[in-house]
Short mmCIF file of C-alpha atoms in Angstrom, two decimals:
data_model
loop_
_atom_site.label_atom_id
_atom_site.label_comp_id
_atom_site.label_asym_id
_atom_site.label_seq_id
_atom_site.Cartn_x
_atom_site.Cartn_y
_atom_site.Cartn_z
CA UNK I 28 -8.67 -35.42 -0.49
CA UNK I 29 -10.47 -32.20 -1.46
CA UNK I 30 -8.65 -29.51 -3.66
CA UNK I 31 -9.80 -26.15 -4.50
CA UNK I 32 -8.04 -23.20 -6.66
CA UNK I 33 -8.41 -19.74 -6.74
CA UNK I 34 -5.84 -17.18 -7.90
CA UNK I 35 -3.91 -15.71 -5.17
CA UNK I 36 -4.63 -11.95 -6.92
CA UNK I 37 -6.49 -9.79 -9.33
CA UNK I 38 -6.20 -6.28 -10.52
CA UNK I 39 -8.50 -4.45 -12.37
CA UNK I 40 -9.55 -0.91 -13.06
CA UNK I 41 -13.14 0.49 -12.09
CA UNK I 42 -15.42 0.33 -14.42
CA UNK I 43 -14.55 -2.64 -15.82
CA UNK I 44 -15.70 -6.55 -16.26
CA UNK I 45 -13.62 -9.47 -13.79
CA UNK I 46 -14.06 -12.84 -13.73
CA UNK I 47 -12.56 -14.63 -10.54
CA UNK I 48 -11.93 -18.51 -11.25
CA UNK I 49 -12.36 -21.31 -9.02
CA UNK I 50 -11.67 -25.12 -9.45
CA UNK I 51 -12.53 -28.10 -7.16
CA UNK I 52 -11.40 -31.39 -7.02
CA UNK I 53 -14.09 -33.18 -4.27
CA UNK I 54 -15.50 -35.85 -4.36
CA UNK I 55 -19.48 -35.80 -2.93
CA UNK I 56 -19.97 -32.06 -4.54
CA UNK I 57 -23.34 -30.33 -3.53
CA UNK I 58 -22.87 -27.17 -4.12
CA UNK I 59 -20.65 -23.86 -4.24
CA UNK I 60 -20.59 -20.80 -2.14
CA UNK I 61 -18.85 -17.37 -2.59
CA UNK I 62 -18.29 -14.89 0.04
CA UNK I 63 -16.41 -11.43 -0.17
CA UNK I 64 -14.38 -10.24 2.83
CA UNK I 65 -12.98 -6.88 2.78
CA UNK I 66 -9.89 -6.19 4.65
CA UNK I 67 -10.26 -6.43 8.35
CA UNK I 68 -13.79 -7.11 8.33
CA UNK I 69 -15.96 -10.65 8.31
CA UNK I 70 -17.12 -13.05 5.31
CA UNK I 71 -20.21 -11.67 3.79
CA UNK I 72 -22.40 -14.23 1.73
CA UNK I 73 -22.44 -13.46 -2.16
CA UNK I 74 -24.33 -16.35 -3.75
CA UNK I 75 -24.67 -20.31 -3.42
CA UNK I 76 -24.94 -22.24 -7.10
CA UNK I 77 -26.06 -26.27 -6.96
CA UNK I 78 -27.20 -26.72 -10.40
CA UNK I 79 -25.13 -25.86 -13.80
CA UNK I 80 -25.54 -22.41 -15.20
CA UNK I 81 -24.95 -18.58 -14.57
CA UNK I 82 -27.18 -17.17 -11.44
CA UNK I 83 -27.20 -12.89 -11.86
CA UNK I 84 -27.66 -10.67 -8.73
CA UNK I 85 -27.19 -7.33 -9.83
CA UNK I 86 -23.41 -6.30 -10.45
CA UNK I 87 -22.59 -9.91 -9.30
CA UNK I 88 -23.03 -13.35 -11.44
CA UNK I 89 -21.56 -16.82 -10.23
CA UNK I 90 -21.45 -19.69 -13.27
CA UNK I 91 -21.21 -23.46 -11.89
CA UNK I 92 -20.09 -26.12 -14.55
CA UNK I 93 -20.66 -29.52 -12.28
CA UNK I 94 -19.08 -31.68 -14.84
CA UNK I 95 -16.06 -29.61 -15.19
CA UNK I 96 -15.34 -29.19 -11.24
CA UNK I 97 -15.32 -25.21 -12.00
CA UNK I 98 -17.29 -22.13 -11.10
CA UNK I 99 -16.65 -18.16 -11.52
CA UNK I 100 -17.61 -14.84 -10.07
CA UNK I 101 -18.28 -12.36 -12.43
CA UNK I 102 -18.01 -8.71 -11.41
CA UNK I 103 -19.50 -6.13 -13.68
CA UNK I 104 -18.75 -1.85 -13.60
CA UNK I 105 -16.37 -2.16 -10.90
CA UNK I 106 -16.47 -0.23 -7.86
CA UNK I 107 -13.53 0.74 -5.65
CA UNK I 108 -15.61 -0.61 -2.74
CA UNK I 109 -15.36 -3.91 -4.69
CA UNK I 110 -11.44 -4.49 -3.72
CA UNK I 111 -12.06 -7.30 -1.46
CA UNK I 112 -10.94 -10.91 -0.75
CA UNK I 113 -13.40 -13.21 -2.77
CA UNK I 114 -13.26 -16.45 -1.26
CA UNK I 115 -15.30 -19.63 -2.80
CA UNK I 116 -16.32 -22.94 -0.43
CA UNK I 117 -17.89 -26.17 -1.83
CA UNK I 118 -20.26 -27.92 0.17
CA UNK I 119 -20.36 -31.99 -0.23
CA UNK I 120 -22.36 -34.66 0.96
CA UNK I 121 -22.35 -35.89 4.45
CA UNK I 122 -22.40 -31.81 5.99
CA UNK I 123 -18.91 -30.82 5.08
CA UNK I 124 -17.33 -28.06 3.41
CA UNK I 125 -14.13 -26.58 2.11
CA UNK I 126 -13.38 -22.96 1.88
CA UNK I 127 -10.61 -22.38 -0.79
CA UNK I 128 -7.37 -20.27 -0.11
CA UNK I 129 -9.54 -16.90 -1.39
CA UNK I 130 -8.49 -14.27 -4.37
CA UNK I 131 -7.54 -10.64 -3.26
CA UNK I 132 -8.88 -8.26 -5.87
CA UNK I 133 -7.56 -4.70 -6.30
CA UNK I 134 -9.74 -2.25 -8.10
CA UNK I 135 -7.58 0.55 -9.50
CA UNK I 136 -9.03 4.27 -10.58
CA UNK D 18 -32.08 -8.37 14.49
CA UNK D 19 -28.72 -8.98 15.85
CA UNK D 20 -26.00 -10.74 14.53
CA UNK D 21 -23.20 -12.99 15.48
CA UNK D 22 -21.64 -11.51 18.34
CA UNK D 23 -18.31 -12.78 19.34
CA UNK D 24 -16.30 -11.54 22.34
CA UNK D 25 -13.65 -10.11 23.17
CA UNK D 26 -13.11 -7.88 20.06
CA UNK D 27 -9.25 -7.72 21.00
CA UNK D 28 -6.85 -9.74 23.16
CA UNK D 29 -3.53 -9.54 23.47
CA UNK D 30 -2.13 -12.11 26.72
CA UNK D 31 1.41 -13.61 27.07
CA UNK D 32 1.98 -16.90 26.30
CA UNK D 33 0.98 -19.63 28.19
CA UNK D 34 -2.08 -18.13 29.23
CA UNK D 35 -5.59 -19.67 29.37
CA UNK D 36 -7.75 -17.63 26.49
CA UNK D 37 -11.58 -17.86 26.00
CA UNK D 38 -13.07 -16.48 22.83
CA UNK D 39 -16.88 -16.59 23.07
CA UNK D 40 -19.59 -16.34 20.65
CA UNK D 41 -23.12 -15.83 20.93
CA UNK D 42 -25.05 -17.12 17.17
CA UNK D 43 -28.10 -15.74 15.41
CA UNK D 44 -31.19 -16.88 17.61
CA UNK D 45 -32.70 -19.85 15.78
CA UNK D 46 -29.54 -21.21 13.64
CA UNK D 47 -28.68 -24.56 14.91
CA UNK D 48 -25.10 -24.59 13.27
CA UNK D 49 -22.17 -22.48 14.76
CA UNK D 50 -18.66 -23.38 13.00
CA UNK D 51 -15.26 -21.26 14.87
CA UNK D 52 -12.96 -20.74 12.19
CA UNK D 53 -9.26 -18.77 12.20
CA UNK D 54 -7.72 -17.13 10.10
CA UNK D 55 -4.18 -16.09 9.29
CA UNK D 56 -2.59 -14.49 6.02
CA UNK D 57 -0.08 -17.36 5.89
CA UNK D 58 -3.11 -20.50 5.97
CA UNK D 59 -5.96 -18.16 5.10
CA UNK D 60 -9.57 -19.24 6.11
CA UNK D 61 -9.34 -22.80 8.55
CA UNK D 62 -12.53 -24.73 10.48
CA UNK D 63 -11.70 -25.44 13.47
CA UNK D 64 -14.97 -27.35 14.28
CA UNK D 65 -18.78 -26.80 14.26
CA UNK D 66 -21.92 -28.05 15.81
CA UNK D 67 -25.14 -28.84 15.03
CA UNK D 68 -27.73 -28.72 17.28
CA UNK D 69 -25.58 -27.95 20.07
CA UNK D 70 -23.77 -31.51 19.56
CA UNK D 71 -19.95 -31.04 17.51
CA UNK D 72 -19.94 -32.29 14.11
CA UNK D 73 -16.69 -31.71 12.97
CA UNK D 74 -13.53 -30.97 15.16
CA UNK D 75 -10.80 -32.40 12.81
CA UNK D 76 -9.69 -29.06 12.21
CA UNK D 77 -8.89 -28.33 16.07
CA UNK D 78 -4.52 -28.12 15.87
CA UNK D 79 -3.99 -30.36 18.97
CA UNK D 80 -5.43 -30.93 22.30
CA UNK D 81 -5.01 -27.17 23.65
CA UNK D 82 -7.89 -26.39 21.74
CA UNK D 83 -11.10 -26.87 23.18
CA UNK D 84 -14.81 -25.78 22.13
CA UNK D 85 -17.83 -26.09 23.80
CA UNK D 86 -21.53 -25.51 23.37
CA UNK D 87 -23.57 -26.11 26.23
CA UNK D 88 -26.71 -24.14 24.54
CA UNK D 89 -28.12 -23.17 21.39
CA UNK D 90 -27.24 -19.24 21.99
CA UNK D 91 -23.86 -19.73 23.61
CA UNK D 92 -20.56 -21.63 22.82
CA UNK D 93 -17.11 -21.15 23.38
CA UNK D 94 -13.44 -21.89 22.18
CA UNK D 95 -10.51 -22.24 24.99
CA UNK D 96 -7.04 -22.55 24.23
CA UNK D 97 -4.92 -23.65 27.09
CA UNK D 98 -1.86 -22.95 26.98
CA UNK D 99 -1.68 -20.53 24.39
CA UNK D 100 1.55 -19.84 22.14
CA UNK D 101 2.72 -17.20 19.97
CA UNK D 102 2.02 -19.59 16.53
CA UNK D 103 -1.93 -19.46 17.90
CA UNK D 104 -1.89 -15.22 17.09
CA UNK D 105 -4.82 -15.57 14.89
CA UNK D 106 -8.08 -13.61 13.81
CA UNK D 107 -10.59 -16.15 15.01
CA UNK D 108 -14.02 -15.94 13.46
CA UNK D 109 -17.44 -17.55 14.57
CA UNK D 110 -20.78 -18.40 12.38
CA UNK D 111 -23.65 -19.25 12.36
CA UNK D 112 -26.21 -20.89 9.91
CA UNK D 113 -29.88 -22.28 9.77
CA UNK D 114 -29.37 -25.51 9.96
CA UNK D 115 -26.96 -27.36 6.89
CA UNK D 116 -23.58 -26.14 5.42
CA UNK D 117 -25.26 -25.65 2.53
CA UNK D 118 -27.31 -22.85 3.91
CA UNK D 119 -25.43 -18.90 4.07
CA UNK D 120 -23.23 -18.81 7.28
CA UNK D 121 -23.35 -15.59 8.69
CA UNK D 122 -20.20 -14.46 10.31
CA UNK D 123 -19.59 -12.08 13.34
CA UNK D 124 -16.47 -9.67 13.40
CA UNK D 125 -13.83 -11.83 14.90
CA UNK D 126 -12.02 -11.58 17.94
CA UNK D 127 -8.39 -10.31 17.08
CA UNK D 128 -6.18 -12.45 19.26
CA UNK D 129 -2.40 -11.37 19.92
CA UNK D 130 -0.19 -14.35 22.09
CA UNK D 131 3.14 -12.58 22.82
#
C-alpha cells in the first residue's frame, strides 16, 4: 500500500525559520506536491518537486530526497498569514496520487 | 478567468434525502477529481475523470455515492440516501490534464445531513 507522514502540528513564532517533514512509502513515485489550506478555505498549490534537490520560491522552499522517500517545506520570516494546514500528495505512475493526512501550523507573535 | 465553481456553497437536508453537489471546472482542464474532507479522515478522493471518462472511483464509500460527468464543463456527485456520517466539506478540482499537473480547487460545498 502507499504510506505518507506528516506531523499532525507545528508551532512557531513569526519571524522565524520551519521546516514541515514529509515521508512516503509508494511504490511507482513520480513526484511530490504541497498545497497550503487555511482554515475554512480551499487547497492552494505551493510547489511540485520530481527530481532530488531544494526548489526556492520566495519565502517558500520544498527539498525532495527520492532515494530516501522524504521531502520538506521550508518556511522562512514567518508571517501570521502563514498559520495554515500544509498538506503534501505524491503522485505515482499509472495517474494516481495520495494526499497525506496534512500538518496544521500555528504562527505565534 | 474563473475558477472552479462548485454549488451549493451550503446545505444542510435531513437524512435520507437525495443531495446533488455540482461543480463546474476551469474551461480547458480535462481532469476533475471530488474529494471530502472531514477533521477526523482529513483530505479523501472520492473519484476523478479524465476526459470526461472516470479514472478512479475506489474512493467512493459505497453505492450511495454516485458521480457523473456528462461534459467537459459540468459534473456532478449524488448521494442517495444521505446519512448523518456523510456531513462532510466536499471539495472539487480541476487540472490540465495529469495528476502530476497543479489541481486547482474551488471553495467546497459545506454539506450538513441531520
Amino acid at each position: 500500500g502507499q504510506n505518507i507522514d506528516q506531523p499532525t502540528e507545528m508551532t512557531a513564532t513569526e519571524g522565524a525559520i520551519v521546516q514541515i517533514n514529509c515521508t512516503y512509502q509508494t511504490s511507482g513515485f513520480n513526484g511530490l506536491f504541497w498545497y497550503q489550506q487555511h482554515a475554512g478555505e480551499a487547497p492552494t498549490f505551493l510547489s511540485y518537486n520530481v527530481l532530488d534537490g531544494l526548489e526556492e520560491k520566495g519565502r517558500f522552499s520544498s527539498f525532495l530526497s527520492r532515494s530516501k522517500g522524504y521531502s520538506y517545506l521550508l518556511l522562512k520570516e514567518l508571517q501570521m498569514k502563514d498559520s495554515a494546514s500544509y498538506l503534501c500528495a505524491v503522485t505515482l505512475y499509472g495517474q494516481n496520487f495520495v494526499f497525506g493526512p496534512g500538518t496544521r501550523l500555528s504562527v505565534l507573535p | 478567468d474563473a475558477g472552479v465553481i462548485q454549488s451549493p456553497r451550503h446545505e444542510v437536508t435531513e437524512m435520507g434525502q437525495e443531495v446533488t453537489l455540482r461543480c463546474k471546472p476551469i474551461s480547458g482542464h480535462n481532469s476533475l477529481f471530488w474529494y471530502r474532507q472531514t477533521m477526523m479522515r482529513g483530505l479523501e478522493l472520492l473519484i476523478y475523470f479524465n476526459n470526461n471518462v472516470p479514472i478512479d472511483d475506489s474512493g467512493m464509500p459505497e453505492d450511495r455515492f454516485s458521480a457523473k460527468m456528462p461534459n467537459a464543463s459540468f459534473s456532478t456527485l449524488k448521494i442517495q440516501p444521505s446519512e448523518p456520517r456523510d456531513s462532510a466539506v466536499y471539495f472539487c478540482a480541476s487540472s490540465l490534464d495529469r495528476v502530476d499537473q497543479p489541481q486547482h480547487f474551488g471553495d467546497g460545498t459545506r454539506l450538513s445531513i441531520l
